[in-house]
Amino acid sequence: MLVSMATFEHLPIRVGGLAEAVTSLGESLRKYADVMVLMPSHGLLEKDVGGDFAHRPLKYCDFRIFVGDRDYPVTVYATERRGVRIFLFSNEVLDHPNVYQPREIFMQKMVHFTKAVPGLLNVFLKKEMVKPDIIHINDWHCVFSGALVKKYFKIPFVFTIHRLCHERISVHDLNEVNLSELVDNNFLEGELFNIEKFGAHRCDHLTTVSYSYLNEQWRNFFSTFEGKTTYVWNGTDHAFWNPAELDYAHLSRPERRARLLQDNGLPDGVLFFNVGRLDAEQKGIDVLLNAFKLIMQNEVGGAGNVRDQIRFVLLGSGDQHLEHEARQLQEQYPLNMKAIIDYLGRETTREFYGAADFCVIPSNFEPFGLVQLEAMCMGCIPIGTKVGGINDTVIDLHYNSEECTGRLVLPRNPAALAQAMVEMASVTVGAEDKLEGMRTRGREHVIMNFNWDKAAQRYLLAYQNKATIKLPFVSYAEPY
Ligand code: NHF
């Protein structure tokens, strides 16, 4: 089987979890199929990608595409990464180094990519005399290319929604770039055309990345496509997210924690850690900052007993207001909080997971989420919200005290989050054994249930149209 995956992110181009997911899936599919990845170059050809690819990207072909009243050259470069063939599309638009910004260029990139994918397949068929069996479209940016490939090459397409964006484009804009053949009146909302609905309708199989997200978005979106819709969990790289790989693997967790805190100018204590994009809409970082304030201001039951022990390290960057607020909190509580407004790379992040007691993941919604899996792999207990992939992957202490791997609370609720943090900090002081059990189970749970080989096998079923399952859509489909 030859699987072609269309995506806007693939390592080393990474904006968010999409890159990790597509890259890992491609690698794991290799055991069962041939895989080719199609994506815009995003300026990668100018960068030193020595370590990332098996060889420097080499020119594969060139052709022209028509956009509006102009024609543009497109050159496709080919390389390989861990057995996966990577095709990078290059021209003045597709080379823009920012993946999604500015919006105007991004939309042009989407149009150029839409036309360049069938362009490459044309050449590919002639050169290699083989046709991909499936095109796997990742997120709405690639939907139109999937629709054209299906129409002109009769290749079925699987559409995976990593995060619903409700993206719309005007009919006028589609006509302007001569893509009016894609306009389908069924998906018009006024003058605007709903790209995800169109993709979900046209695809042969629709997937998203967790059972809970499918439930949460069922009425709103997925129910219309019942019968060809399912979920496939992502996995994580547990060989990398492994405590044995830590710089200070020979030290105990409390020793590592004391050391890391000292390096960051904080005394030892109970360490809560958060890593990722500082964003309020999805990641709920404002909720976390408010929860921390409530604890520090003694406004949570039991906080008085643990307040002085609380240490909170925030690692990430993003929204400027949140960055500012985090810095202010650090000034206000210099013995309790450290804000590292930066991206420190995977290896350093691993040291934080390997030292922290708890990882707080306050997302308002999270289609899958990788942080809770990485944390569990590293023995760092997740305290997360009961949404999407966090809900699917973390077993809550209050739900099953024998099998629990973390603590779950309702989203958008600083008081509930603060209460859970205080509760877990209190356990740290009295019942370390209980926490040790959670740490060990967490890693085992991830290795067994959320690995990329399982994901690859399930996608293969989707590619062969065998993965549809009737889901018992339960009551929490109501928004919280
Ligand atoms: O993990 C990869 C990622 C998810 O929850 C994440 C998201 C975007 O929002 O599937 O895609």
XYZ file of C-alpha atoms and ligand atoms in Angstrom:
491
model
C 0.000 0.000 0.000
C 1.233 3.515 -0.805
C -0.040 6.188 1.567
C 0.356 9.862 0.688
C -0.041 12.270 3.579
C -0.738 15.951 2.945
C 0.142 18.306 5.763
C 1.305 21.838 6.571
C 3.520 20.622 9.421
C 6.097 17.857 9.584
C 9.340 17.892 11.550
C 11.542 19.879 11.446
C 8.720 22.353 10.672
C 6.775 22.499 13.896
C 4.184 24.962 15.108
C 2.220 22.648 17.384
C 1.240 19.053 18.047
C 0.243 18.519 14.404
C 3.917 18.195 13.405
C 4.616 15.558 16.067
C 1.481 13.631 15.161
C 2.020 13.536 11.395
C 5.746 12.802 11.688
C 5.300 9.965 14.165
C 2.410 8.489 12.232
C 4.427 8.460 8.991
C 7.327 6.720 10.714
C 5.071 4.083 12.283
C 3.129 3.423 9.100
C 6.406 2.491 7.434
C 6.187 -0.943 9.035
C 3.017 -1.651 7.043
C 3.082 0.598 3.970
C 5.114 2.924 1.782
C 4.643 6.502 2.877
C 5.092 9.824 1.103
C 4.556 13.179 2.791
C 3.523 16.233 0.755
C 3.991 19.703 2.196
C 4.967 23.295 1.404
C 8.693 23.909 1.880
C 8.028 26.806 4.303
C 11.572 27.981 3.507
C 13.130 24.713 4.653
C 15.302 24.522 1.553
C 17.225 27.540 2.741
C 17.911 26.056 6.159
C 20.529 23.601 7.292
C 18.508 20.392 7.627
C 21.530 18.117 7.797
C 20.470 16.100 10.844
C 16.803 15.937 9.988
C 16.819 14.250 6.600
C 18.702 11.292 5.140
C 20.016 13.585 2.420
C 19.735 17.141 1.153
C 16.380 17.697 -0.657
C 16.958 17.061 -4.380
C 14.963 18.454 -7.256
C 12.274 15.935 -8.255
C 10.317 17.864 -10.884
C 8.898 21.229 -11.844
C 5.666 22.373 -13.437
C 3.428 25.436 -13.539
C 0.168 26.147 -11.810
C -2.474 28.732 -12.670
C -3.744 30.995 -9.940
C -6.105 33.724 -11.100
C -4.682 35.376 -14.181
C -1.081 34.410 -13.453
C 0.894 31.238 -13.756
C 3.528 30.319 -11.208
C 6.370 27.820 -11.355
C 6.451 25.098 -8.704
C 9.541 23.020 -8.022
C 9.204 19.888 -5.939
C 12.190 18.642 -3.936
C 12.403 15.139 -2.545
C 14.203 13.795 0.468
C 13.718 11.095 3.081
C 13.364 10.886 6.842
C 13.431 7.532 8.597
C 12.185 5.669 5.540
C 9.432 8.192 4.740
C 9.713 10.046 1.437
C 9.196 13.785 1.879
C 8.160 16.010 -1.039
C 8.660 19.723 -0.447
C 6.783 22.175 -2.697
C 8.638 25.332 -3.492
C 7.890 28.670 -5.157
C 7.717 32.304 -4.069
C 4.563 31.659 -2.014
C 5.186 28.133 -0.731
C 8.666 29.091 0.521
C 7.382 31.709 2.964
C 9.068 30.776 6.254
C 6.060 31.302 8.522
C 3.627 28.431 8.340
C 0.365 30.221 9.152
C 1.268 33.908 9.181
C 0.509 36.435 7.799
C -3.001 35.311 7.020
C -2.971 36.591 3.440
C 0.162 34.635 2.492
C -1.113 31.587 4.356
C -4.314 31.568 2.281
C -2.250 31.917 -0.903
C -0.080 29.021 0.276
C -3.197 26.960 0.768
C -4.309 27.691 -2.813
C -0.870 27.002 -4.316
C -0.598 23.766 -2.358
C -4.086 22.712 -3.514
C -2.967 22.999 -7.125
C 0.574 21.712 -6.672
C -0.470 18.362 -5.154
C -2.260 17.098 -8.299
C 0.620 18.620 -10.297
C 3.122 16.428 -8.479
C 0.921 13.331 -8.701
C 0.776 13.730 -12.450
C 4.549 13.596 -12.673
C 4.811 10.911 -10.017
C 2.498 8.595 -11.966
C 4.541 8.995 -15.112
C 7.914 8.662 -13.392
C 7.189 5.866 -10.954
C 4.205 4.178 -12.601
C 2.470 3.754 -9.295
C -0.520 5.528 -7.824
C -0.976 6.226 -4.102
C -3.775 4.093 -2.658
C -4.927 6.794 -0.317
C -4.433 10.471 0.349
C -4.492 11.268 4.050
C -5.451 14.908 4.559
C -4.441 16.536 7.839
C -6.537 19.540 8.857
C -8.498 21.941 6.716
C -5.537 23.546 4.912
C -5.112 20.416 2.819
C -8.793 19.602 2.218
C -9.028 21.124 -1.260
C -5.980 19.194 -2.461
C -7.676 15.993 -1.246
C -10.858 16.848 -3.132
C -8.974 17.496 -6.388
C -6.899 14.337 -6.073
C -10.041 12.324 -5.468
C -11.774 13.902 -8.458
C -8.950 13.651 -10.982
C -7.031 10.559 -9.857
C -9.834 8.557 -8.223
C -7.752 8.216 -5.084
C -9.851 7.942 -1.904
C -9.200 10.424 0.848
C -9.175 10.196 4.602
C -9.634 13.482 6.416
C -8.245 13.838 9.942
C -9.358 16.792 12.029
C -6.677 17.509 14.617
C -8.598 20.558 15.748
C -11.823 21.990 14.373
C -11.238 25.545 13.180
C -14.599 26.277 11.439
C -12.600 27.862 8.669
C -14.516 29.559 5.857
C -13.530 31.074 2.541
C -15.636 33.308 0.306
C -16.975 31.977 -2.968
C -15.589 35.079 -4.598
C -12.061 34.188 -3.413
C -12.392 30.652 -4.720
C -13.585 31.939 -8.104
C -10.707 34.422 -8.210
C -8.121 31.652 -7.965
C -10.048 29.491 -10.435
C -11.148 26.905 -7.936
C -14.857 27.414 -8.573
C -15.140 23.717 -9.392
C -14.895 23.141 -5.630
C -17.843 25.339 -4.688
C -20.671 23.209 -3.367
C -23.853 25.049 -2.461
C -24.542 22.603 0.347
C -21.719 24.114 2.370
C -22.435 27.752 1.801
C -23.100 29.855 4.855
C -24.185 33.101 3.190
C -21.356 33.951 0.827
C -18.890 31.840 2.790
C -17.916 28.298 2.149
C -17.244 26.000 5.128
C -14.040 24.117 4.306
C -14.178 21.493 7.060
C -17.795 20.581 6.324
C -16.962 20.276 2.653
C -13.935 18.064 3.445
C -15.914 15.928 5.856
C -18.600 15.432 3.217
C -16.240 14.683 0.325
C -13.819 12.405 2.175
C -14.223 8.649 2.270
C -13.426 8.454 5.929
C -13.386 11.122 8.624
C -11.337 10.831 11.779
C -10.466 12.928 14.763
C -7.939 12.330 17.506
C -9.911 11.329 20.596
C -13.169 9.765 21.628
C -14.016 12.602 23.998
C -13.369 15.282 21.382
C -15.617 13.398 18.960
C -18.293 13.372 21.655
C -17.842 17.011 22.585
C -18.133 18.066 18.937
C -20.750 15.476 17.960
C -23.851 17.618 17.780
C -21.971 20.583 16.539
C -20.163 18.853 13.689
C -19.460 15.145 13.485
C -23.011 13.753 13.738
C -23.700 14.831 10.150
C -21.025 12.383 9.021
C -22.041 9.426 11.153
C -21.230 6.142 9.484
C -17.867 7.178 8.119
C -16.530 8.871 11.238
C -14.308 7.554 13.957
C -11.433 8.519 16.230
C -7.814 7.406 16.265
C -5.752 8.244 19.317
C -2.320 9.706 18.837
C 0.639 8.147 20.571
C 3.872 9.383 22.040
C 7.521 8.513 21.756
C 8.039 6.713 25.065
C 11.621 5.787 24.156
C 12.482 9.485 24.184
C 10.189 10.441 27.076
C 11.922 8.035 29.377
C 13.283 8.772 32.880
C 16.295 6.566 32.084
C 17.384 9.194 29.531
C 17.590 12.027 32.059
C 20.893 13.779 32.750
C 20.346 13.020 36.427
C 18.754 9.601 36.020
C 20.951 8.300 38.879
C 19.323 10.719 41.365
C 15.947 10.175 43.008
C 13.051 12.347 41.836
C 13.166 14.532 45.024
C 16.897 15.036 44.510
C 16.392 15.993 40.889
C 13.604 18.368 41.916
C 15.725 20.097 44.569
C 18.526 20.506 42.065
C 16.336 21.848 39.277
C 14.583 24.267 41.618
C 17.903 25.503 42.912
C 19.126 26.066 39.346
C 16.005 28.190 38.849
C 16.458 30.190 42.023
C 13.711 28.508 44.049
C 13.908 26.580 47.341
C 12.801 22.927 47.340
C 9.058 22.252 47.621
C 6.170 20.584 45.785
C 6.739 21.338 42.135
C 3.911 22.034 39.674
C 4.985 22.392 36.076
C 3.304 23.592 32.911
C 4.833 23.550 29.453
C 3.595 24.768 26.088
C 1.999 27.645 24.314
C 0.836 30.449 26.602
C -2.677 30.798 25.296
C -6.029 31.413 26.941
C -8.519 30.246 24.309
C -7.425 26.600 24.057
C -4.713 26.040 26.637
C -6.469 27.874 29.493
C -3.261 29.365 30.900
C -5.247 32.259 32.400
C -7.172 29.673 34.433
C -3.908 28.236 35.736
C -2.514 31.656 36.677
C -5.756 32.438 38.511
C -5.662 29.097 40.300
C -2.100 29.811 41.449
C -3.197 33.236 42.712
C -6.088 31.691 44.652
C -3.679 29.307 46.378
C -1.188 32.049 47.172
C -3.944 34.275 48.534
C -5.138 31.435 50.748
C -8.559 31.385 49.135
C -8.749 27.616 48.753
C -9.648 25.160 51.512
C -6.492 23.597 52.976
C -4.165 25.928 51.077
C -2.739 27.291 54.326
C -1.055 23.949 55.077
C 0.779 23.674 51.780
C 0.963 27.243 50.501
C 4.589 27.814 51.476
C 5.606 24.518 49.870
C 4.121 25.340 46.467
C 6.572 25.823 43.602
C 5.246 26.617 40.147
C 7.351 26.641 36.987
C 5.788 27.859 33.761
C 7.767 27.097 30.601
C 6.613 28.516 27.281
C 5.791 31.618 25.324
C 2.833 33.013 23.407
C 0.193 35.551 24.309
C 1.922 38.735 25.480
C -0.662 39.503 28.170
C -0.157 36.085 29.691
C 3.627 36.428 29.479
C 3.338 39.764 31.286
C 1.003 38.386 33.926
C 3.294 35.412 34.542
C 6.275 37.733 35.020
C 4.265 39.839 37.445
C 3.300 36.793 39.485
C 6.928 35.753 39.608
C 7.824 39.180 41.024
C 5.020 38.960 43.534
C 5.851 35.421 44.683
C 9.595 35.047 44.065
C 9.902 32.000 46.340
C 7.026 30.176 44.717
C 7.055 30.869 41.034
C 9.368 30.980 38.062
C 8.215 31.973 34.575
C 10.573 30.814 31.832
C 9.244 32.609 28.777
C 11.063 30.528 26.228
C 11.159 27.264 24.310
C 14.054 25.243 25.694
C 13.988 22.199 23.398
C 12.847 18.645 24.012
C 15.839 17.456 26.064
C 15.614 20.307 28.585
C 11.846 19.974 28.804
C 12.389 16.323 29.651
C 14.526 17.343 32.652
C 11.601 19.417 33.975
C 9.156 16.514 33.610
C 11.682 14.262 35.311
C 11.938 16.548 38.330
C 8.434 17.993 38.788
C 5.857 16.317 41.008
C 2.874 17.368 38.902
C 2.194 18.658 35.429
C -0.817 20.974 35.243
C -2.745 20.934 31.942
C -5.659 23.389 32.212
C -6.926 23.258 28.588
C -10.429 24.513 27.858
C -10.544 22.024 25.006
C -7.900 19.623 23.736
C -8.549 17.371 20.749
C -5.768 15.078 21.942
C -2.886 16.854 23.701
C 0.606 15.482 23.980
C 1.747 17.040 27.254
C -0.218 14.693 29.517
C 1.295 11.670 27.726
C 4.834 13.021 27.921
C 4.323 13.821 31.602
C 2.952 10.333 32.383
C 5.850 8.735 30.525
C 8.215 10.716 32.732
C 6.486 9.888 36.024
C 5.185 13.447 36.384
C 1.565 13.188 37.535
C -0.900 15.117 35.333
C -3.532 17.362 36.857
C -5.656 18.142 33.832
C -9.101 19.083 32.657
C -11.787 16.599 31.787
C -11.762 17.383 28.069
C -10.807 15.678 24.791
C -7.661 13.601 24.798
C -6.823 14.515 28.402
C -10.066 12.867 29.486
C -9.323 9.790 27.357
C -5.776 9.275 28.575
C -5.637 10.240 32.257
C -7.384 7.994 34.787
C -8.704 10.218 37.546
C -7.912 9.505 41.179
C -11.529 10.172 42.130
C -12.889 7.939 39.410
C -10.731 4.891 40.045
C -8.383 5.072 43.014
C -6.817 1.674 42.158
C -5.894 2.401 38.547
C -5.561 6.186 38.636
C -2.726 7.951 36.826
C -3.636 11.578 37.573
C -6.310 14.018 38.615
C -9.037 15.525 36.417
C -11.180 18.617 36.996
C -13.790 20.479 34.976
C -12.357 23.101 32.594
C -12.557 26.910 32.896
C -12.731 26.711 36.672
C -9.756 28.213 38.567
C -11.229 27.343 41.979
C -11.615 23.640 41.066
C -8.116 23.535 39.624
C -6.641 25.256 42.683
C -8.477 22.817 44.944
C -7.079 19.835 43.039
C -3.547 21.269 43.210
C -3.840 21.770 46.966
C -5.281 18.269 47.364
C -2.405 16.711 45.411
C 0.204 18.804 47.234
C -1.223 17.506 50.520
C -0.882 13.907 49.291
C 2.762 14.588 48.470
C 3.393 15.491 52.047
C 1.722 12.374 53.510
C 1.327 9.493 51.082
C 4.295 9.258 48.736
C 3.562 5.557 48.038
C 0.226 6.414 46.535
C 1.929 8.877 44.207
C 4.656 6.403 43.305
C 1.940 3.973 42.172
C 0.402 6.677 39.993
C 3.764 7.484 38.441
C 4.522 3.856 37.565
C 1.031 3.146 36.271
C 1.021 6.343 34.209
C 4.045 5.268 32.193
C 2.736 1.730 31.723
C -0.686 3.035 30.677
C 0.828 5.242 27.963
C 3.195 2.581 26.629
C 0.419 0.045 26.409
C -2.455 2.155 25.080
C -1.126 5.286 23.403
C 1.637 4.229 21.109
C 2.131 5.092 17.465
C 2.097 1.484 16.316
C -1.474 1.155 17.561
C -2.359 4.434 15.866
C -0.798 3.293 12.578
C -2.743 0.025 12.655
C -5.985 1.856 13.280
C -5.349 4.360 10.485
C -4.706 1.414 8.172
C -8.196 0.189 8.998
C -9.529 3.647 8.222
C -7.661 3.646 4.897
C -9.342 0.352 4.070
C -12.676 1.653 5.248
C -12.917 -0.820 8.097
C -12.611 1.410 11.148
C -16.088 2.838 11.513
C -17.512 2.032 14.869
C -20.907 2.874 16.223
C -20.169 4.985 19.232
C -22.438 5.185 22.221
C -22.643 8.945 22.310
C -23.163 9.713 25.939
C -24.540 12.579 27.901
C -21.428 14.673 28.289
C -21.747 15.642 24.644
C -23.325 18.775 26.169
C -20.763 21.541 26.503
C -19.606 22.060 30.056
O -2.701 16.762 20.072
C -2.214 16.605 17.165
C -2.675 17.837 17.932
C -3.478 17.524 19.179
O -4.771 18.539 20.949
C -3.876 18.810 19.898
C -4.341 19.878 18.980
C -3.891 19.885 17.567
O -5.012 20.830 19.383
O -3.259 15.742 16.820
O -3.449 18.622 17.052
